[in-house]
Amino acid sequence: MGYTLTEKILREHLVDGSYEPDEEIGIKIDQTLTQDATGTMAYLQFESMGLSDIATELSVSYVDHNTIQVGFENADDHAYLESIAKRYGIYFSRPGNGICHQVHLERFARPGKTLLGSDSHTPTAGGVGSLAMGAGGLDVAVAMGGGAYYLTAPRVIELHLTGKLQPWSTAKDVALKVLQILSTKGNVGFVCEYTGDGISSLTVPERATITNMGAETGVTTSIFPSDLQTRRFLAAQERESQWKPLVADKEALYDRSLEIDLEQIEPLAAAPHSPGNIVRAGDLDLPVDQVMIGSCTNSSYVDLMTVARMVKGRKLPEGVSLGIAPGSRQVLSAIAKNGALGDLIEFGARILEASCGFCIGNSMSPCTNSISVRTSNRNFMGRSGTPSANVYLTSPVVAAAAALTGRLSDPRELDMDFPAVQMPDHFHIDDRMIIPPASPDLRAGTTICRGPNIGQPPVNQPLPEDITGCVTIRVGDLITTDHIMPAGSRLKYRSNVPKYAEFVFEPLDRDFASRASSLRDQGCHNLIVAGLSYGQGSSREHAAMCPMYLGVKGVIAKSIERIHAANLVNFGIVPFTFEQESDWEILPENTRIRIPAIRRSLERGDESVLALVEQSEQALALKMNLSGRQRMILLAGGLLPYTVASRKGN
Ligand code: MIC
Ligand code: SF4
């Protein structure tokens, strides 16, 4: 029997547990990445562990999310992150250098390495054959300190690609096709592994578009083998010596195999308000108000060059606004040097900084009731910053066609030839905006910059004997972390938990935070009741940390997504799932609930507990799918108190 590529890399990095599907394993992490919106908390937590150094092969701190800098908060965060990087020997990618995933792919990602990032699109690096996963900042902090990263040994889905993409169909359409097949739910605990003859024609940036958006299916990660395309990309980045071939064994057994014929892929779009809501672009014919090109999914050199060729010499129609955010400074300076930037500007594009920007809703929000076509990866309601906007996710060519005609439709209807742009054999390398680790002497003498926006990570109390509380909110299916902890204009409070906590569930229920904090102050435990796939989307641990701060002790859901479930445990909130999904009905808001002897149940390893509903005196069975380690973390009140206590015990 042979191994899948996923299993090979995981087995090579195994430091705890035995490799059995669905069992918890601990692996060694070679590389970490953080971005500023999750990074400040990750490093504050790292600091509170009292370690003197990082223990990874390489850790990089990127500033790409909050680069708007209205007020002092973002700049305070940047200064803090820069000083932390200097103090602990971490690479620092300065604001303006680009989006973490794009820059990591260009400059650091390596075949066969494990990468843990405090951002859900970390699997982008799967494009070069790195086993790259998103996690909460605290997990990344622990990994930076040399601790194992724990995950469920995954089941592997083979995506066997055949044929070749036809003109006007792109890697983004493959990513959307995968979403159409797998949907955005029910994939927790799986990894997508790409195989087949079809992959040889896909360049690394194209593969990275596919692994990036695999995040939307909820899988742990997605990965391509490392082959001659990988070598070509690494050589073009002057990193050929870091190449090594890596493929699954011929006899590898997959849990599920799906075949995709690239020849048959058509231009697609994800319609509002879910990345899984896939339609054919040709079935749409809609007037467009805004087109936004960029994000970590589609902002590579080839993406932007293709758009530039399409719009060169033409004029943006009235009533349409076009924004372009290059993925990195490498991409931006390449298109500046070869003149394509001028073509985009002449067409009428508004050129934005090489950062996340519009994708996270902190700028370029479209107008009321508008249609916005975006090349990013998430179109959750309100994420653009405009609750009534209808966001369609497409490839850069579909987006450019929309910018040319003012209508969202099939780009094959345009009266032009497909501008086939090749990936260059050599990218211009200039790492001056990446500050390398300082010498040990300089490190020791570094003072950490703590402006007034830098708070302290909140510390939780150990779990109480019983949970005695109330359903403070009940929500339905597919609740994303953008619903729980909005980003956009609220992002600047990421380093200030008491302030950020005021906005928990803001898009769904503006009073939640005040209700929860007053119940907490009366000694009542808050509980969240939810439907399927609770906590989809981002890795932001604030979606657990801020509810913890408001006194939430448990989430009872039909199902919970991987990263969010791990974040709940990390912050001492018990993730329960209904034994009977229909019990969701009998737990409306304000229901008083008791979960007696929860501590004892966790200590004993019980796999289910009874929740007693006060008003009706009903008893509901709740499941707890937790490893022994997770139970101990919950008892301690979270990963931070657990880690500090285990260290003291040693
Ligand atoms: C996102 O795309 O939602 C983000 C913003 O990059 C998040 C991280 C965050 O909330 O800071 C993610 O994907 O994890
Ligand atoms: Fe940034 Fe958007 Fe990518 Fe998140 S999805 S990392 S906000 S570009």
XYZ file of C-alpha atoms and ligand atoms in Angstrom, residues 35 64-65 99-101 119-121 212 294-297 355-360 376-378 383, ligand 2:
32
model
C -0.710 38.776 9.059
C -1.277 43.383 4.527
C -4.766 43.605 6.013
C -0.535 40.008 0.556
C 0.914 37.367 2.855
C -0.089 34.375 0.710
C -5.105 33.064 8.089
C -7.510 30.642 6.474
C -5.985 31.038 2.993
C -6.316 29.153 -2.064
C -6.964 41.411 -6.755
C -6.895 39.482 -3.434
C -4.782 36.459 -2.544
C -6.768 34.353 -5.034
C -2.652 44.523 0.089
C -5.944 42.816 1.013
C -7.829 46.120 0.942
C -11.212 45.744 -0.703
C -11.333 41.990 -0.087
C -11.804 42.444 3.623
C -11.571 37.437 -4.472
C -12.726 34.312 -2.659
C -15.592 35.294 -0.340
C -18.277 41.494 3.669
Fe -6.481 39.122 2.477
Fe -8.746 38.671 1.235
Fe -6.827 36.903 1.111
Fe -8.151 37.259 3.409
S -8.987 36.487 1.502
S -5.918 37.063 3.142
S -8.548 39.464 3.319
S -6.765 38.973 0.296
